[in-house]
mmCIF file of C-alpha atoms in Angstrom:
data_model
loop_
_atom_site.group_PDB
_atom_site.id
_atom_site.type_symbol
_atom_site.label_atom_id
_atom_site.label_comp_id
_atom_site.label_asym_id
_atom_site.label_seq_id
_atom_site.Cartn_x
_atom_site.Cartn_y
_atom_site.Cartn_z
ATOM 1 C CA MET A 1 -13.708 64.588 21.229
ATOM 2 C CA GLU A 2 -12.863 60.821 20.990
ATOM 3 C CA ALA A 3 -15.509 58.175 21.339
ATOM 4 C CA ALA A 4 -15.535 56.131 24.494
ATOM 5 C CA GLN A 5 -13.669 52.781 24.370
ATOM 6 C CA PRO A 6 -15.163 49.512 25.637
ATOM 7 C CA ALA A 7 -14.047 48.504 29.123
ATOM 8 C CA ASP A 8 -12.687 45.095 28.100
ATOM 9 C CA ARG A 9 -10.625 46.328 25.234
ATOM 10 C CA VAL A 10 -6.950 45.428 25.394
ATOM 11 C CA PRO A 11 -4.678 48.410 25.100
ATOM 12 C CA ALA A 12 -3.001 48.639 21.739
ATOM 13 C CA ASP A 13 0.308 49.461 23.321
ATOM 14 C CA PRO A 14 1.585 46.257 25.027
ATOM 15 C CA THR A 15 4.551 47.993 26.533
ATOM 16 C CA PRO A 16 4.734 46.861 30.185
ATOM 17 C CA PRO A 17 5.490 49.094 33.044
ATOM 18 C CA ASP A 18 9.033 49.807 33.981
ATOM 19 C CA GLY A 19 10.886 46.745 35.360
ATOM 20 C CA GLN A 20 8.384 44.137 34.028
ATOM 21 C CA PRO A 21 9.056 41.644 31.169
ATOM 22 C CA PRO A 22 7.146 42.138 27.948
ATOM 23 C CA VAL A 23 3.893 40.256 27.623
ATOM 24 C CA ASP A 24 2.846 38.427 24.470
ATOM 25 C CA PRO A 25 -0.643 39.575 23.726
ATOM 26 C CA GLY A 26 -1.488 36.310 22.041
ATOM 27 C CA ARG A 27 -0.610 34.241 25.138
ATOM 28 C CA ALA A 28 -1.768 36.545 27.833
ATOM 29 C CA ALA A 29 -4.316 34.895 30.034
ATOM 30 C CA VAL A 30 -7.560 36.705 30.563
ATOM 31 C CA VAL A 31 -8.555 36.761 34.169
ATOM 32 C CA PRO A 32 -12.275 37.043 34.666
ATOM 33 C CA GLU A 33 -13.413 39.896 36.715
ATOM 34 C CA GLY A 34 -13.891 39.167 40.349
ATOM 35 C CA GLU A 35 -11.550 36.113 40.438
ATOM 36 C CA PRO A 36 -8.068 36.389 41.953
ATOM 37 C CA ALA A 37 -5.115 35.303 39.886
ATOM 38 C CA LEU A 38 -3.610 31.945 40.889
ATOM 39 C CA VAL A 39 -0.231 32.246 42.572
ATOM 40 C CA GLU A 40 1.973 29.154 42.507
ATOM 41 C CA PRO A 41 3.497 28.442 45.898
ATOM 42 C CA ALA A 42 7.212 28.205 46.291
ATOM 43 C CA GLY A 43 8.512 24.694 45.913
ATOM 44 C CA ALA A 44 5.592 23.457 43.813
ATOM 45 C CA THR A 45 6.495 20.691 41.436
ATOM 46 C CA GLN A 46 6.379 21.476 37.726
ATOM 47 C CA PRO A 47 5.586 18.862 35.067
ATOM 48 C CA GLY A 48 8.570 16.591 34.627
ATOM 49 C CA GLY A 49 9.208 16.454 38.389
ATOM 50 C CA VAL A 50 11.296 19.668 38.687
ATOM 51 C CA ALA A 51 10.535 21.913 41.618
ATOM 52 C CA SER A 52 9.472 25.492 41.005
ATOM 53 C CA ALA A 53 11.682 28.382 41.906
ATOM 54 C CA GLY A 54 12.984 28.106 45.428
ATOM 55 C CA GLY A 55 12.114 24.337 45.643
ATOM 56 C CA VAL A 56 14.166 21.121 45.451
ATOM 57 C CA ALA A 57 14.126 18.582 42.596
ATOM 58 C CA SER A 58 12.093 15.479 43.492
ATOM 59 C CA THR A 59 12.924 11.814 42.858
ATOM 60 C CA ALA A 60 9.997 11.611 40.426
ATOM 61 C CA GLY A 61 11.965 13.677 37.982
ATOM 62 C CA VAL A 62 14.867 11.229 38.143
ATOM 63 C CA ALA A 63 12.522 8.335 37.484
ATOM 64 C CA GLU A 64 10.937 10.041 34.464
ATOM 65 C CA THR A 65 14.252 11.000 32.878
ATOM 66 C CA GLY A 66 15.607 7.438 33.272
ATOM 67 C CA GLU A 67 18.875 8.583 34.843
ATOM 68 C CA GLN A 68 20.266 6.281 37.565
ATOM 69 C CA PRO A 69 23.480 6.535 39.624
ATOM 70 C CA ALA A 70 26.304 4.449 38.207
ATOM 71 C CA PRO A 71 26.649 1.104 40.109
ATOM 72 C CA PRO A 72 29.998 0.319 41.798
ATOM 73 C CA PRO A 73 32.375 -1.693 39.610
ATOM 74 C CA ALA A 74 31.797 -5.419 40.139
ATOM 75 C CA ALA A 75 34.767 -7.580 41.097
ATOM 76 C CA ASP A 76 35.993 -9.820 38.321
ATOM 77 C CA ILE A 77 35.169 -13.258 39.761
ATOM 78 C CA ARG A 78 36.848 -15.031 36.888
ATOM 79 C CA LYS A 79 40.255 -13.841 38.054
ATOM 80 C CA SER A 80 39.916 -15.662 41.408
ATOM 81 C CA GLU A 81 38.484 -18.870 39.997
ATOM 82 C CA ARG A 82 40.852 -21.675 38.885
ATOM 83 C CA SER A 83 39.754 -24.615 36.876
ATOM 84 C CA PRO A 84 40.763 -28.190 37.827
ATOM 85 C CA LYS A 85 43.015 -28.204 34.773
ATOM 86 C CA ASP A 86 44.945 -25.161 36.028
ATOM 87 C CA MET A 87 45.346 -26.738 39.468
ATOM 88 C CA ALA A 88 46.586 -30.000 37.949
ATOM 89 C CA ILE A 89 49.177 -28.140 35.878
ATOM 90 C CA SER A 90 50.407 -26.231 38.945
ATOM 91 C CA LEU A 91 50.711 -29.454 40.930
ATOM 92 C CA LEU A 92 52.588 -31.130 38.093
ATOM 93 C CA VAL A 93 55.053 -28.245 37.941
ATOM 94 C CA LEU A 94 55.811 -28.765 41.649
ATOM 95 C CA LEU A 95 56.074 -32.554 41.494
ATOM 96 C CA ILE A 96 58.473 -32.814 38.557
ATOM 97 C CA PRO A 97 61.482 -31.201 40.365
ATOM 98 C CA ILE A 98 60.784 -33.295 43.490
ATOM 99 C CA ALA A 99 60.743 -36.497 41.436
ATOM 100 C CA LEU A 100 64.007 -35.538 39.738
ATOM 101 C CA LEU A 101 65.703 -34.809 43.071
ATOM 102 C CA LEU A 102 64.474 -38.107 44.529
ATOM 103 C CA ALA A 103 65.747 -40.043 41.511
ATOM 104 C CA PHE A 104 69.146 -38.324 41.781
ATOM 105 C CA TYR A 105 69.303 -39.045 45.515
ATOM 106 C CA ARG A 106 68.549 -42.725 45.049
ATOM 107 C CA GLY A 107 70.450 -43.331 41.836
ATOM 108 C CA PHE A 108 73.638 -41.332 42.392
ATOM 109 C CA LEU A 109 73.866 -40.747 46.143
ATOM 110 C CA GLY A 110 72.678 -44.199 47.254
ATOM 111 C CA GLY A 111 69.812 -42.829 49.294
ATOM 112 C CA ASP A 112 68.229 -46.248 49.813
ATOM 113 C CA GLN A 113 71.441 -47.870 50.961
ATOM 114 C CA PRO A 114 72.050 -48.146 54.740
ATOM 115 C CA THR A 115 75.105 -46.516 56.232
ATOM 116 C CA THR A 116 77.726 -49.160 56.986
ATOM 117 C CA VAL A 117 80.564 -48.981 59.491
ATOM 118 C CA ASP A 118 83.903 -50.721 59.956
ATOM 119 C CA PRO A 119 83.755 -52.711 63.222
ATOM 120 C CA ALA A 120 87.561 -53.113 63.436
ATOM 121 C CA SER A 121 88.034 -50.243 65.912
ATOM 122 C CA ALA A 122 85.383 -51.476 68.382
ATOM 123 C CA ILE A 123 86.638 -55.074 68.142
ATOM 124 C CA GLY A 124 90.221 -53.891 68.706
ATOM 125 C CA SER A 125 89.157 -51.921 71.810
ATOM 126 C CA ALA A 126 87.386 -54.981 73.246
ATOM 127 C CA ARG A 127 90.409 -57.187 72.728
ATOM 128 C CA ALA A 128 92.718 -54.560 74.237
ATOM 129 C CA ALA A 129 90.533 -54.416 77.355
ATOM 130 C CA ASN A 130 90.953 -58.208 77.764
ATOM 131 C CA ALA A 131 87.680 -58.403 79.701
ATOM 132 C CA PHE A 132 86.434 -61.549 77.873
ATOM 133 C CA PRO A 133 87.308 -63.625 74.805
ATOM 134 C CA VAL A 134 86.271 -61.631 71.752
ATOM 135 C CA SER A 135 84.819 -63.319 68.674
ATOM 136 C CA GLU A 136 83.615 -61.946 65.372
ATOM 137 C CA PRO A 137 81.444 -63.458 62.642
ATOM 138 C CA ALA A 138 83.249 -64.952 59.687
ATOM 139 C CA GLU A 139 81.903 -65.566 56.210
ATOM 140 C CA LEU A 140 78.459 -64.132 56.753
ATOM 141 C CA GLY A 141 78.040 -63.893 52.992
ATOM 142 C CA ASP A 142 76.725 -61.289 50.586
ATOM 143 C CA GLY A 143 73.923 -59.044 51.754
ATOM 144 C CA TRP A 144 75.021 -58.796 55.391
ATOM 145 C CA ARG A 145 76.003 -55.251 56.347
ATOM 146 C CA THR A 146 77.527 -54.003 59.595
ATOM 147 C CA VAL A 147 75.605 -50.870 60.599
ATOM 148 C CA SER A 148 76.858 -50.287 64.164
ATOM 149 C CA ALA A 149 79.813 -51.243 66.379
ATOM 150 C CA ASN A 150 80.350 -50.209 69.978
ATOM 151 C CA PHE A 151 82.494 -51.343 72.906
ATOM 152 C CA GLN A 152 81.523 -50.060 76.345
ATOM 153 C CA THR A 153 82.664 -50.641 79.925
ATOM 154 C CA VAL A 154 79.791 -50.518 82.379
ATOM 155 C CA GLU A 155 79.278 -51.329 86.049
ATOM 156 C CA GLY A 156 79.926 -55.022 86.524
ATOM 157 C CA GLY A 157 81.742 -55.643 83.233
ATOM 158 C CA SER A 158 82.172 -54.687 79.587
ATOM 159 C CA SER A 159 80.117 -55.296 76.449
ATOM 160 C CA LEU A 160 80.788 -55.364 72.707
ATOM 161 C CA ARG A 161 77.793 -54.794 70.422
ATOM 162 C CA LEU A 162 77.833 -55.335 66.653
ATOM 163 C CA GLY A 163 74.687 -54.470 64.707
ATOM 164 C CA TYR A 164 73.819 -55.998 61.320
ATOM 165 C CA LEU A 165 71.307 -55.612 58.537
ATOM 166 C CA THR A 166 70.419 -59.011 57.096
ATOM 167 C CA PRO A 167 69.969 -59.807 53.377
ATOM 168 C CA GLU A 168 66.191 -59.591 53.938
ATOM 169 C CA GLY A 169 66.567 -56.101 55.368
ATOM 170 C CA ARG A 170 65.957 -57.072 58.994
ATOM 171 C CA ALA A 171 67.946 -56.198 62.111
ATOM 172 C CA ALA A 172 70.214 -58.487 64.116
ATOM 173 C CA GLN A 173 72.669 -57.743 66.916
ATOM 174 C CA LEU A 174 75.584 -59.707 68.345
ATOM 175 C CA VAL A 175 76.315 -58.949 72.011
ATOM 176 C CA GLN A 176 79.366 -60.291 73.867
ATOM 177 C CA SER A 177 79.698 -59.302 77.506
ATOM 178 C CA SER A 178 81.360 -60.032 80.813
ATOM 179 C CA VAL A 179 78.357 -58.684 82.737
ATOM 180 C CA PRO A 180 76.758 -61.478 84.817
ATOM 181 C CA PRO A 181 73.860 -63.154 82.940
ATOM 182 C CA GLU A 182 71.340 -62.398 85.682
ATOM 183 C CA ARG A 183 71.891 -58.712 85.004
ATOM 184 C CA LEU A 184 72.676 -58.840 81.295
ATOM 185 C CA LEU A 185 69.693 -60.869 80.073
ATOM 186 C CA PRO A 186 66.943 -58.692 81.618
ATOM 187 C CA ALA A 187 68.696 -55.592 80.271
ATOM 188 C CA GLU A 188 69.011 -56.988 76.722
ATOM 189 C CA LEU A 189 65.845 -59.099 76.459
ATOM 190 C CA THR A 190 63.603 -57.270 78.974
ATOM 191 C CA ALA A 191 62.296 -58.817 82.177
ATOM 192 C CA GLU A 192 59.722 -60.783 80.164
ATOM 193 C CA GLY A 193 62.425 -62.686 78.240
ATOM 194 C CA GLN A 194 62.001 -66.385 78.930
ATOM 195 C CA PRO A 195 63.969 -69.479 77.777
ATOM 196 C CA GLN A 196 62.223 -71.521 75.076
ATOM 197 C CA GLY A 197 64.488 -74.550 74.928
ATOM 198 C CA GLN A 198 67.945 -75.526 73.756
ATOM 199 C CA THR A 199 69.310 -75.753 70.190
ATOM 200 C CA ASP A 200 72.667 -77.018 68.879
ATOM 201 C CA LEU A 201 74.558 -74.593 66.588
ATOM 202 C CA GLY A 202 78.155 -75.185 65.480
ATOM 203 C CA GLY A 203 78.778 -77.773 68.181
ATOM 204 C CA ARG A 204 77.648 -75.462 71.003
ATOM 205 C CA ALA A 205 74.442 -75.478 73.043
ATOM 206 C CA TRP A 206 72.443 -72.275 72.625
ATOM 207 C CA GLN A 207 69.299 -71.314 74.511
ATOM 208 C CA ARG A 208 66.336 -69.844 72.606
ATOM 209 C CA TYR A 209 64.719 -66.855 74.337
ATOM 210 C CA THR A 210 61.815 -64.539 73.765
ATOM 211 C CA ALA A 211 62.705 -60.849 73.628
ATOM 212 C CA ARG A 212 61.124 -57.397 73.307
ATOM 213 C CA GLY A 213 58.319 -56.950 70.804
ATOM 214 C CA ASN A 214 58.569 -59.331 67.863
ATOM 215 C CA GLU A 215 62.239 -60.101 68.485
ATOM 216 C CA GLN A 216 63.734 -63.444 69.402
ATOM 217 C CA ALA A 217 67.150 -64.345 70.772
ATOM 218 C CA LEU A 218 69.782 -67.052 70.961
ATOM 219 C CA VAL A 219 71.882 -67.080 74.147
ATOM 220 C CA LEU A 220 75.213 -68.835 74.721
ATOM 221 C CA LEU A 221 76.275 -69.055 78.372
ATOM 222 C CA GLU A 222 80.024 -69.547 78.953
ATOM 223 C CA ALA A 223 82.207 -69.323 82.035
ATOM 224 C CA ASP A 224 83.845 -65.989 81.164
ATOM 225 C CA ARG A 225 81.315 -64.396 78.857
ATOM 226 C CA THR A 226 77.713 -64.394 77.638
ATOM 227 C CA VAL A 227 76.933 -64.235 73.910
ATOM 228 C CA ILE A 228 73.519 -63.044 72.667
ATOM 229 C CA VAL A 229 72.228 -63.002 69.093
ATOM 230 C CA VAL A 230 68.970 -61.003 69.074
ATOM 231 C CA GLY A 231 66.774 -59.164 66.603
ATOM 232 C CA ASP A 232 63.613 -59.192 64.492
ATOM 233 C CA ALA A 233 65.382 -61.201 61.758
ATOM 234 C CA ARG A 234 64.031 -64.584 60.780
ATOM 235 C CA ASP A 235 65.084 -67.631 62.774
ATOM 236 C CA ASN A 236 67.276 -68.961 59.968
ATOM 237 C CA GLU A 237 69.185 -65.654 59.759
ATOM 238 C CA LEU A 238 69.756 -65.538 63.525
ATOM 239 C CA ARG A 239 71.008 -69.108 63.394
ATOM 240 C CA HIS A 240 73.322 -68.264 60.515
ATOM 241 C CA LEU A 241 74.820 -65.372 62.509
ATOM 242 C CA ALA A 242 75.299 -67.500 65.632
ATOM 243 C CA THR A 243 76.989 -70.290 63.635
ATOM 244 C CA ALA A 244 79.376 -67.792 61.969
ATOM 245 C CA ILE A 245 80.871 -66.661 65.301
ATOM 246 C CA ARG A 246 84.466 -67.792 65.637
#
């Protein structure tokens, strides 16, 4: 008959019951008598921040492991920034072709030169109409350019207008008309045009008049026509034009 074994003796055979994992005798916890074994609730957090079975991983675990979500790719600001040097180069590239075109226009196409006309056709039409004696300037000299010529029949008479560009680049116009002076002068010089005295030019008595804006005029009153020299040209150029009329 075998001797009785102590009550707290661990069985020599550590084989667990059917369906249970084997237990390491060296690590098996000894539960004092009378105390219930601790049962870990579902979802309890284990060291390291990982939830127990059936739970959800907490953010503390992410903080301890040092893992962070990858930030969105930052836009490359340098691609959209342009230095003053780059802007100056771009502007220079645009200006060079424009400068070349402008030089070609002025040098080869005469871009700065005014368009001139031949007044022969308008003068011929005025003479053919025989409405008044027609004159034309003679020997105006270099630098005078005819830029317009027009003959027109209007109510009360006919008018011939020749426009000039003076050597100083100013405008002057020669008007010859059979329209009565009381109607012609207000139309050509505006209602504010007033006589400023008489002047002798080429043996004929001309009247000096004010005109629109900064213009001035010379008026020759004859029995069958009225002659007006008007423009913003200097007084000496207007006088030269009036004297050249033949």
